[in-house]
Coordinates of C-alpha atoms in Angstrom, one line a residue:
M1 CA 2.0 -33.3 -5.9
N2 CA 3.2 -32.1 -9.4
N3 CA -0.2 -30.6 -10.4
V4 CA -0.6 -26.9 -10.8
L5 CA -4.0 -25.9 -9.3
K6 CA -5.3 -22.2 -10.3
F7 CA -8.5 -20.2 -10.0
C8 CA -9.0 -16.6 -11.3
V9 CA -11.4 -13.7 -10.2
E10 CA -12.3 -11.0 -12.7
M11 CA -12.0 -7.7 -10.6
G12 CA -13.9 -6.0 -13.1
S13 CA -15.3 -2.5 -11.7
D14 CA -15.1 -3.6 -8.3
S15 CA -12.5 -2.5 -5.6
W16 CA -10.4 -5.2 -4.1
Y17 CA -8.7 -5.1 -0.6
G18 CA -6.6 -7.4 1.5
G19 CA -3.5 -9.6 1.0
A20 CA 0.1 -8.4 1.7
E21 CA 2.1 -5.7 2.9
T22 CA 4.0 -4.5 0.0
T23 CA 6.4 -2.1 -1.3
F24 CA 4.1 -0.3 -3.7
Q25 CA 1.1 -0.2 -1.2
H26 CA -1.3 1.2 -3.6
W27 CA -5.1 1.2 -2.7
P28 CA -7.3 -0.6 -3.6
L29 CA -5.5 -3.7 -5.0
N30 CA -6.6 -3.1 -8.7
K31 CA -3.9 -0.8 -9.0
L32 CA -1.1 -3.5 -8.1
N33 CA 0.9 -5.5 -10.7
W34 CA 2.0 -8.7 -9.4
T35 CA 3.2 -11.9 -11.3
D36 CA 3.6 -15.3 -9.5
K37 CA 4.4 -13.9 -6.2
P38 CA 5.0 -16.2 -3.5
F39 CA 2.6 -15.9 -0.8
V40 CA 4.9 -16.0 2.2
T41 CA 6.4 -13.2 4.5
S42 CA 9.4 -12.1 2.7
E43 CA 11.8 -9.4 2.9
A44 CA 11.6 -8.9 -0.9
D45 CA 9.0 -6.6 -2.1
S46 CA 8.5 -5.5 1.8
Q47 CA 6.1 -8.4 2.3
A48 CA 6.3 -8.3 6.1
V49 CA 2.7 -8.9 7.0
L50 CA 0.1 -10.7 5.0
E51 CA -3.1 -12.7 5.1
S52 CA -4.4 -14.9 2.5
Y53 CA -7.8 -12.9 2.5
F54 CA -9.2 -10.7 0.0
F55 CA -12.4 -8.9 -0.3
N56 CA -14.1 -6.4 -2.5
S57 CA -16.5 -3.4 -2.6
Q58 CA -19.6 -5.7 -3.4
G59 CA -19.1 -7.6 -0.2
F60 CA -17.5 -11.0 -1.6
Y61 CA -14.6 -12.3 0.4
I62 CA -12.1 -15.1 -0.5
H63 CA -10.2 -16.9 2.1
I64 CA -7.6 -19.2 0.8
N65 CA -6.8 -21.9 3.3
D66 CA -3.1 -21.2 4.9
S67 CA -1.8 -24.7 4.1
V68 CA -1.8 -23.8 0.2
A69 CA 1.6 -23.4 -1.5
L70 CA 0.0 -20.3 -2.6
F71 CA 1.4 -18.0 -5.7
V72 CA -0.6 -14.8 -6.4
D73 CA -1.2 -12.8 -9.7
I74 CA -2.9 -9.3 -9.7
N75 CA -3.1 -7.7 -13.1
G76 CA -0.3 -10.2 -14.2
P77 CA -0.5 -12.4 -17.2
R78 CA -4.0 -11.9 -17.3
P79 CA -4.9 -8.0 -16.6
G80 CA -8.0 -7.4 -14.9
Y81 CA -7.7 -10.4 -13.0
M82 CA -6.5 -11.9 -9.4
C83 CA -5.3 -15.8 -10.0
F84 CA -4.5 -17.9 -7.1
T85 CA -1.9 -20.8 -7.8
A86 CA -1.3 -23.6 -5.9
K87 CA 2.4 -25.4 -6.7
V88 CA 4.7 -27.2 -4.7
I89 CA 8.0 -25.3 -5.6
S90 CA 10.4 -23.1 -3.5
P91 CA 9.6 -21.7 -1.1
Y92 CA 7.2 -24.6 -0.2
R93 CA 7.8 -28.1 0.7
K94 CA 5.0 -30.4 0.5
L95 CA 4.0 -33.8 0.5
R96 CA 0.9 -33.2 -1.9
N97 CA -0.7 -30.2 -3.5
V98 CA -4.3 -28.9 -2.7
M99 CA -6.2 -25.7 -3.4
Q100 CA -8.4 -25.1 -0.6
F101 CA -10.8 -21.7 -0.3
R102 CA -13.9 -20.2 0.5
V103 CA -15.9 -17.5 -1.2
C104 CA -18.7 -15.8 1.1
K105 CA -21.1 -13.0 0.2
F106 CA -22.7 -10.3 2.3
S107 CA -24.5 -7.0 1.6
N108 CA -21.6 -4.8 1.6
P109 CA -17.8 -4.8 2.6
R110 CA -18.0 -3.9 5.9
K111 CA -20.4 -6.9 6.7
A112 CA -18.0 -9.0 4.9
H113 CA -15.1 -7.9 7.1
E114 CA -17.0 -8.1 10.1
N115 CA -17.8 -11.8 9.4
A116 CA -14.2 -12.5 8.2
I117 CA -13.3 -11.1 11.8
K118 CA -15.4 -13.6 13.5
D119 CA -14.9 -16.4 10.9
F120 CA -10.9 -16.7 10.6
L121 CA -9.0 -13.4 11.3
G122 CA -9.8 -13.1 15.1
M123 CA -9.1 -10.1 17.2
P124 CA -6.7 -8.8 19.8
K125 CA -6.8 -10.3 23.2
S126 CA -5.3 -7.3 24.6
I127 CA -3.9 -3.7 23.9
P128 CA -0.4 -2.1 23.6
D129 CA 0.9 -0.2 26.5
T130 CA -1.0 3.0 26.5
F131 CA 2.5 4.7 27.3
V132 CA 3.5 4.5 23.5
V133 CA 0.0 5.7 22.4
K134 CA 0.4 8.9 24.7
H135 CA 4.0 9.5 24.5
P136 CA 6.2 9.5 21.3
I137 CA 8.7 7.0 20.4
W138 CA 12.3 8.7 20.0
S139 CA 14.3 6.3 17.7
T140 CA 18.1 6.8 17.2
W141 CA 17.9 4.9 14.0
A142 CA 17.3 7.5 11.1
R143 CA 19.2 10.3 12.7
Y144 CA 22.5 8.1 13.6
K145 CA 22.0 5.0 11.6
V146 CA 24.6 2.5 13.0
N147 CA 26.8 5.4 14.5
V148 CA 24.9 5.0 18.0
N149 CA 26.7 5.4 21.5
S150 CA 25.9 6.6 25.1
K151 CA 26.9 10.1 24.1
N152 CA 24.6 10.4 21.1
V153 CA 21.7 9.1 23.3
N154 CA 22.3 11.4 26.0
D155 CA 22.6 14.4 23.6
F156 CA 19.5 13.1 21.7
A157 CA 17.6 12.9 25.2
Q158 CA 19.0 16.4 26.1
E159 CA 17.8 18.0 22.9
I160 CA 14.3 16.7 23.6
V161 CA 14.3 18.3 27.1
Q162 CA 15.8 21.5 25.7
Y163 CA 13.2 22.2 23.0
S164 CA 10.1 20.9 25.6
F165 CA 9.1 18.3 23.3
P166 CA 7.3 15.2 25.2
R167 CA 9.5 12.6 26.8
G168 CA 8.5 9.2 25.9
T169 CA 10.3 6.0 24.8
I170 CA 14.3 6.5 23.8
E171 CA 14.9 3.9 21.4
I172 CA 18.4 2.6 20.8
D173 CA 18.7 0.9 17.5
D174 CA 21.1 -0.9 15.3
N175 CA 24.7 -1.7 16.4
W176 CA 24.8 -1.8 20.0
E177 CA 26.0 -5.2 20.4
T178 CA 29.5 -6.6 20.4
C179 CA 28.4 -8.7 17.5
Y180 CA 25.0 -9.3 16.2
G181 CA 23.1 -11.7 18.4
S182 CA 25.5 -11.6 21.4
A183 CA 23.1 -10.0 23.6
E184 CA 25.7 -8.0 25.2
F185 CA 26.4 -4.3 24.9
N186 CA 29.7 -3.0 23.1
L187 CA 31.6 -1.3 25.7
S188 CA 33.5 0.7 23.5
R189 CA 30.0 2.6 22.3
F190 CA 28.1 2.1 25.9
E191 CA 30.6 2.2 28.6
N192 CA 27.9 1.8 31.4
I193 CA 24.6 1.2 30.1
K194 CA 23.0 0.9 33.5
E195 CA 24.0 4.6 34.1
L196 CA 22.7 5.9 30.7
T197 CA 19.3 4.2 31.3
S198 CA 19.2 5.8 34.8
N199 CA 19.9 8.9 33.8
L200 CA 17.5 8.8 30.6
K201 CA 14.7 7.9 33.5
S202 CA 15.5 10.6 35.7
K203 CA 14.8 13.0 32.8
G204 CA 11.3 11.4 32.4
F205 CA 12.2 8.9 29.5
K206 CA 11.5 5.2 28.9
T207 CA 14.0 3.2 27.2
S208 CA 13.5 0.3 24.3
L209 CA 16.3 -1.5 22.5
W210 CA 16.4 -2.8 18.9
T211 CA 16.8 -6.7 18.3
H212 CA 16.3 -9.5 16.0
P213 CA 16.1 -13.3 15.7
F214 CA 19.6 -13.9 14.4
I215 CA 23.2 -14.7 15.7
N216 CA 26.1 -13.9 13.3
L217 CA 28.5 -16.5 12.4
N218 CA 31.3 -14.4 14.1
C219 CA 29.8 -14.5 17.6
E220 CA 31.1 -17.0 20.3
R221 CA 27.1 -17.6 21.1
H222 CA 26.9 -19.0 17.4
T223 CA 28.9 -21.9 18.1
I224 CA 27.2 -22.7 21.2
G225 CA 23.8 -22.5 19.4
K226 CA 24.9 -24.7 16.6
R227 CA 26.2 -27.2 19.0
M228 CA 22.9 -27.4 20.6
G229 CA 20.8 -27.4 17.5
Y230 CA 19.2 -24.4 18.0
F231 CA 19.1 -22.8 14.4
V232 CA 16.9 -23.5 11.5
N233 CA 18.5 -26.3 9.5
S234 CA 17.9 -27.1 5.8
T235 CA 17.6 -30.2 3.7
L236 CA 21.5 -29.7 2.5
N237 CA 22.1 -29.5 6.6
T238 CA 23.4 -26.0 6.6
V239 CA 22.2 -23.4 9.4
D240 CA 24.1 -20.8 7.6
S241 CA 21.8 -18.0 6.1
F242 CA 22.1 -14.2 5.2
W243 CA 20.6 -11.0 6.5
W244 CA 21.1 -7.2 6.0
N245 CA 24.0 -7.4 8.6
G246 CA 25.9 -10.2 7.3
N247 CA 26.2 -14.1 7.6
A248 CA 23.9 -15.6 10.3
S249 CA 21.6 -18.4 11.5
Y250 CA 18.1 -17.7 12.4
I251 CA 16.9 -19.0 15.7
D252 CA 14.3 -22.3 15.3
F253 CA 11.6 -21.0 17.5
T254 CA 9.7 -24.0 16.9
N255 CA 12.1 -25.8 19.4
P256 CA 11.0 -24.7 22.6
K257 CA 14.5 -25.2 24.2
A258 CA 15.9 -22.8 21.6
A259 CA 13.3 -20.4 22.1
T260 CA 14.1 -20.1 25.7
W261 CA 17.7 -19.9 25.6
W262 CA 17.3 -17.1 23.0
A263 CA 14.7 -15.2 25.2
N264 CA 16.8 -15.9 28.5
A265 CA 19.6 -13.9 26.9
L266 CA 17.4 -10.9 26.4
R267 CA 15.6 -11.1 29.7
E268 CA 19.3 -11.0 31.5
L269 CA 20.2 -8.1 29.4
L270 CA 17.1 -6.3 30.1
E271 CA 17.8 -7.2 33.8
K272 CA 21.4 -5.9 33.5
S273 CA 20.7 -2.7 31.7
G274 CA 17.8 -1.2 33.2
I275 CA 16.0 -1.3 29.5
D276 CA 12.4 -1.3 29.6
S277 CA 11.2 -3.0 26.3
L278 CA 12.5 -4.3 23.0
K279 CA 11.9 -3.6 19.3
F280 CA 11.7 -7.0 17.5
D281 CA 12.9 -6.8 13.9
A282 CA 12.9 -8.8 11.0
G283 CA 11.1 -12.4 11.4
E284 CA 10.2 -13.0 8.0
S285 CA 10.4 -16.8 6.8
S286 CA 12.7 -15.7 4.0
W287 CA 15.5 -15.2 6.0
V288 CA 15.8 -18.9 6.9
P289 CA 18.2 -21.2 4.8
N290 CA 16.5 -22.3 1.5
S291 CA 14.4 -25.5 2.0
P292 CA 14.3 -25.4 5.5
V293 CA 13.8 -27.9 8.0
F294 CA 12.3 -27.1 11.3
Y295 CA 12.6 -28.6 14.6
D296 CA 9.0 -30.0 14.0
S297 CA 10.3 -31.9 10.8
D298 CA 6.8 -32.5 9.4
L299 CA 7.6 -31.8 5.5
T300 CA 4.2 -30.2 5.4
Y301 CA 5.3 -27.5 8.0
Y302 CA 4.2 -24.1 6.5
P303 CA 7.0 -21.7 5.8
D304 CA 5.3 -18.9 8.0
N305 CA 5.1 -21.0 10.9
I306 CA 8.5 -19.8 11.8
V307 CA 7.0 -16.2 11.9
N308 CA 4.3 -17.3 14.3
A309 CA 6.5 -19.5 16.6
Y310 CA 8.8 -16.1 16.8
L311 CA 5.9 -14.2 17.8
E312 CA 4.7 -16.8 20.4
T313 CA 8.3 -16.1 21.9
I314 CA 8.3 -12.3 22.0
V315 CA 4.8 -11.8 23.2
N316 CA 6.0 -12.8 26.8
F317 CA 8.1 -9.6 26.7
G318 CA 5.3 -7.6 27.6
N319 CA 2.9 -5.1 25.7
S320 CA 5.3 -2.3 25.2
I321 CA 7.0 -4.1 22.7
E322 CA 6.9 -3.7 18.8
Y323 CA 7.3 -6.0 15.9
R324 CA 7.2 -5.8 11.9
S325 CA 6.7 -9.2 10.6
S326 CA 3.1 -11.1 11.1
R327 CA 0.8 -13.9 9.7
R328 CA -2.4 -15.4 11.4
S329 CA -1.4 -13.6 14.7
Q330 CA -4.2 -10.8 15.0
G331 CA -4.6 -11.9 18.7
F332 CA -1.0 -10.6 19.7
G333 CA -2.1 -7.1 20.9
R334 CA 1.0 -5.5 20.5
L335 CA 2.4 -2.5 17.9
L336 CA 2.7 -3.8 14.4
R337 CA 5.2 -1.6 13.1
M338 CA 5.0 -0.7 9.3
I339 CA 7.9 -1.8 7.3
D340 CA 10.6 0.9 6.9
R341 CA 9.5 4.0 5.1
E342 CA 11.7 5.7 2.7
S343 CA 11.9 9.8 2.5
R344 CA 10.0 9.9 -0.9
W345 CA 6.7 11.6 -2.3
D346 CA 6.0 8.7 -4.4
F347 CA 4.4 5.1 -4.0
Q348 CA 7.8 3.3 -3.4
L349 CA 7.5 3.3 0.3
G350 CA 7.1 6.9 0.4
L351 CA 4.6 9.6 2.2
P352 CA 1.3 8.3 0.2
T353 CA 2.1 4.8 1.8
L354 CA 1.8 6.0 5.1
I355 CA -2.0 6.2 4.6
T356 CA -2.5 3.0 2.3
S357 CA -0.2 0.9 4.7
L358 CA -2.4 1.8 7.8
I359 CA -5.8 1.2 6.3
H360 CA -4.6 -2.0 4.5
L361 CA -3.2 -3.3 7.9
N362 CA -6.4 -2.4 9.5
M363 CA -8.2 -4.1 6.9
I364 CA -6.3 -7.4 7.3
G365 CA -7.1 -7.4 11.1
Y366 CA -4.2 -5.4 12.5
P367 CA -5.7 -2.2 14.2
F368 CA -2.5 -1.4 16.2
V369 CA -0.3 0.1 13.6
L370 CA 3.1 2.1 14.6
P371 CA 3.8 4.1 11.6
D372 CA 7.4 4.3 10.6
M373 CA 9.2 7.5 11.8
V374 CA 8.2 11.0 10.8
G375 CA 10.0 12.0 7.5
G376 CA 11.0 8.5 6.8
N377 CA 14.5 6.8 7.1
G378 CA 16.3 9.4 4.8
Y379 CA 18.2 6.1 3.1
N380 CA 20.5 6.8 0.3
N381 CA 21.6 9.9 2.4
K382 CA 18.5 11.6 1.3
P383 CA 16.7 13.1 4.4
P384 CA 13.4 14.6 4.5
S385 CA 13.0 18.3 3.3
K386 CA 11.2 20.6 5.5
E387 CA 8.0 20.1 3.6
M388 CA 7.8 16.5 3.4
Y389 CA 8.6 16.4 7.2
I390 CA 5.7 18.7 8.3
R391 CA 3.2 16.9 5.7
W392 CA 4.3 13.5 7.3
M393 CA 3.8 14.7 10.8
Q394 CA 0.3 15.8 9.8
A395 CA -0.4 12.7 8.4
N396 CA 0.7 10.8 11.4
V397 CA -1.3 12.9 14.0
F398 CA -4.2 10.9 14.3
M399 CA -2.5 7.4 14.1
P400 CA -2.0 5.0 16.9
A401 CA 1.5 5.8 17.8
I402 CA 4.0 8.5 16.7
Q403 CA 7.8 8.1 16.1
F404 CA 10.6 10.6 15.9
S405 CA 14.2 10.2 14.6
Y406 CA 14.7 13.3 12.7
T407 CA 13.6 15.9 15.0
P408 CA 11.5 19.2 14.4
W409 CA 14.6 21.3 15.3
D410 CA 16.5 19.6 12.5
F411 CA 15.0 22.1 10.5
D412 CA 13.5 25.5 11.7
Q413 CA 11.3 27.5 14.3
Q414 CA 8.3 27.1 11.9
T415 CA 8.7 23.2 11.8
I416 CA 9.1 23.2 15.8
D417 CA 5.9 25.4 16.2
L418 CA 3.8 23.4 13.8
C419 CA 5.0 20.2 15.1
R420 CA 4.2 21.4 18.8
R421 CA 0.6 22.5 17.6
L422 CA 0.0 19.0 15.9
L423 CA 1.1 17.1 19.2
D424 CA -1.2 19.2 21.1
I425 CA -3.9 18.4 18.8
R426 CA -3.0 14.5 19.5
S427 CA -2.9 14.7 23.0
N428 CA -6.6 15.5 22.8
Y429 CA -7.2 12.4 21.0
T430 CA -4.8 9.9 22.9
E431 CA -7.7 8.6 25.1
T432 CA -10.1 8.2 22.3
I433 CA -7.2 6.0 20.5
V434 CA -7.0 3.8 23.8
N435 CA -10.6 3.6 23.9
L436 CA -10.7 2.5 20.1
M437 CA -7.9 -0.1 21.1
R438 CA -10.3 -1.5 24.0
Q439 CA -13.1 -1.7 21.5
S440 CA -11.1 -3.6 19.1
V441 CA -10.3 -6.1 21.8
V442 CA -14.4 -6.6 22.1
D443 CA -15.1 -6.9 18.5
G444 CA -12.1 -6.4 16.3
S445 CA -13.0 -3.2 14.9
P446 CA -10.5 -1.4 13.0
I447 CA -8.8 1.9 14.8
N448 CA -8.2 3.6 11.3
P449 CA -10.3 2.2 8.7
P450 CA -10.8 3.5 5.0
I451 CA -13.4 6.3 4.9
W452 CA -16.0 3.8 3.4
W453 CA -16.2 1.9 6.4
I454 CA -18.9 4.3 7.7
D455 CA -20.6 4.3 4.3
P456 CA -19.7 0.9 2.8
T457 CA -22.1 1.2 -0.2
D458 CA -20.6 4.6 -1.6
S459 CA -18.8 3.5 -4.6
V460 CA -16.6 6.8 -4.6
A461 CA -15.6 6.1 -1.2
H462 CA -14.3 2.8 -2.2
C463 CA -11.3 4.1 -4.1
I464 CA -10.2 7.0 -1.8
Y465 CA -6.7 6.3 -0.8
D466 CA -5.3 9.6 0.7
E467 CA -7.9 9.8 3.4
Y468 CA -8.4 7.7 6.7
L469 CA -10.7 7.7 9.8
L470 CA -10.1 7.6 13.5
G471 CA -12.7 5.4 14.6
E472 CA -15.9 6.5 13.0
N473 CA -16.3 10.1 13.7
I474 CA -12.9 11.7 12.9
L475 CA -12.0 11.8 9.0
V476 CA -8.2 12.9 8.2
A477 CA -7.3 14.1 4.6
P478 CA -3.5 15.1 5.0
V479 CA -1.8 16.6 1.8
I480 CA 0.7 14.1 0.6
V481 CA 1.7 15.8 -2.7
E482 CA 5.1 17.8 -3.1
K483 CA 4.2 21.7 -3.2
A484 CA 0.7 21.2 -3.0
I485 CA -1.2 24.0 -1.1
S486 CA -4.8 22.5 -1.8
R487 CA -6.3 19.2 -2.2
D488 CA -9.7 17.5 -3.2
I489 CA -11.4 16.1 -0.2
Y490 CA -14.4 13.7 -0.4
L491 CA -16.8 13.5 2.9
P492 CA -18.8 10.1 3.0
A493 CA -22.2 10.0 4.3
G494 CA -22.8 12.0 7.6
V495 CA -22.8 15.8 8.6
W496 CA -19.4 17.0 9.1
R497 CA -17.6 19.9 10.9
D498 CA -14.4 21.5 9.4
E499 CA -12.2 21.6 12.4
N500 CA -10.0 24.3 10.6
N501 CA -13.3 26.5 10.6
P502 CA -15.2 25.1 13.4
E503 CA -17.5 28.1 13.4
S504 CA -18.5 27.6 9.9
P505 CA -21.8 25.8 8.7
Y506 CA -21.7 22.0 8.7
I507 CA -21.2 20.0 5.5
V508 CA -23.4 17.3 4.5
G509 CA -21.6 14.3 3.1
R510 CA -21.3 12.2 0.0
T511 CA -19.7 15.6 -1.6
W512 CA -16.3 16.8 -2.8
L513 CA -14.6 19.7 -1.5
H514 CA -12.4 20.8 -4.5
E515 CA -9.3 22.5 -4.1
Y516 CA -9.8 22.9 -0.2
P517 CA -6.9 25.1 0.9
A518 CA -4.1 23.7 2.8
P519 CA -0.9 25.5 2.7
I520 CA 2.1 24.0 4.7
E521 CA 0.6 24.8 8.3
I522 CA -3.1 23.5 7.5
L523 CA -4.0 19.7 8.1
P524 CA -7.6 19.3 6.8
W525 CA -9.7 16.9 9.2
F526 CA -13.2 16.9 10.1
T527 CA -15.5 15.6 12.9
R528 CA -18.8 13.6 12.3
M529 CA -21.6 15.3 14.3
S530 CA -24.0 13.4 16.3
S531 CA -27.7 14.4 15.8
E532 CA -27.6 16.4 19.2
Q533 CA -24.5 18.3 17.7
Q534 CA -26.1 19.2 14.5
Q535 CA -29.0 21.0 16.5
S536 CA -26.5 23.6 17.6
N537 CA -25.5 24.6 14.3
S538 CA -26.6 25.3 10.8
I539 CA -26.2 22.7 8.0
V540 CA -25.9 23.3 4.6
H541 CA -26.0 21.8 1.3
V542 CA -23.1 23.9 -0.1
S543 CA -21.5 23.6 -3.8
S544 CA -17.9 23.0 -3.2
T545 CA -17.0 25.8 -5.3
C546 CA -18.6 28.4 -2.9
Y547 CA -17.1 26.5 0.0
M548 CA -13.7 26.6 -1.1
L549 CA -14.1 30.3 -2.2
A550 CA -15.0 31.0 1.3
M551 CA -12.1 28.9 2.6
G552 CA -9.7 30.5 0.3
F553 CA -10.9 33.9 1.7
V554 CA -10.2 33.1 5.6
V555 CA -6.8 31.8 4.4
Y556 CA -5.7 34.8 2.8
L557 CA -7.2 36.8 5.7
F558 CA -5.0 34.8 8.5
R559 CA -2.0 34.0 6.0

């Protein structure tokens, strides 16, 4: 038990993928810098979703058994190496130490990942509610933060109607409860919640409510839960813990009676309020007390089993819910929300990570990704600029769902017009997204894979981090750099139609389009043509310089 077991892999010139959601979501993993990182779900470093699965551009994959007390280094003490260490120290409690893993080799990364799906990742067993694919989520969070009440919610809905944007789901976020975990509306903020939800439904909206797995110490229900033994305990015999909204205890979902007690309170709330669905936040194992003792008291019990027990409880609330923390739950079949994005242009949870997190989550087996809100959360009183908001919106168009909180009319008429146009484009592809979801249930295929997915031996495509696919025939290359009015785009194998210039000759892939013109109103995206479609248009092997000169002239004419 006191042994330290370790193996290292030289990354070399190969590109590596997999592992954990993280604050600096670089792609591929070779760009990360981790030292002695405990490999469990954690609020620290935004590590809400992870799998002990790593694979590379040569077709190797490594899967470390989930029972291992795993710590990971990437470019840590040994730059250029990934090192995997098993040691029985916090946050793990074990009776003995083991390092159990397997390495498999396939002809390319796509083959490797498809076999990983069959071997251990699994696939979704159902798809999310198609309503949340076809209609936006309108969250109160970024706009109002904790200052939410009936008037704000009603005003928000009325603005959406007034500006003729699509109805969807109005999501009431943080600070609606009498105390955190009471599962009762604060009547000073929400005088008549049933009347509010009825009014929203009459306008064409569905409703959702933010919730979490904690009960704060100042709630009457905490006294009941503690007396009944319904919270995660610890070796120090305390159930006290802490989360971002204060001192609390985490429901012990490994105890069926505790899970039922907590879930029944939410069901009663939904029944009384008329709320349609729930947004389940948090859940990471780091929120439990130090040295936790679960209802199942086996000392070998793995920390992230509390996450799985949480998910097994919330899955029963239907397919329109969303959640944010996960491990070994690819079969869940609900929208998995990226952890909160910040309104930034860099890789610290900023706009570039909207793409890298999307393709990362797809490549660890979670295709039903819910991007965070358009423009980010505006933390530290720094809301998105108009430019950031539009670029974020463009990047989000071909992802499985779209959330607003800051709105287009918070800016100007141009923003409103561009967002309407982007939503019109999206509406043409929501059925495609639904069909891809259904296909994922059949074979686990990703909805938004990296561009190498359709050209898995292309070494250039292996490193592209700022483009993504919808299925296998739509390539999206958003602008994610501040003040940029052009960008370089790489098209992998195939024959491509430029959807900003659909009448121009098709482009043969494995080519760069350097300095593709993309002023603020342009989202670069391309469709891969079938053999039949290719016959209806000329195909050119065109130098990127000539193509960009022609594109620049078109943009000039229609500026």
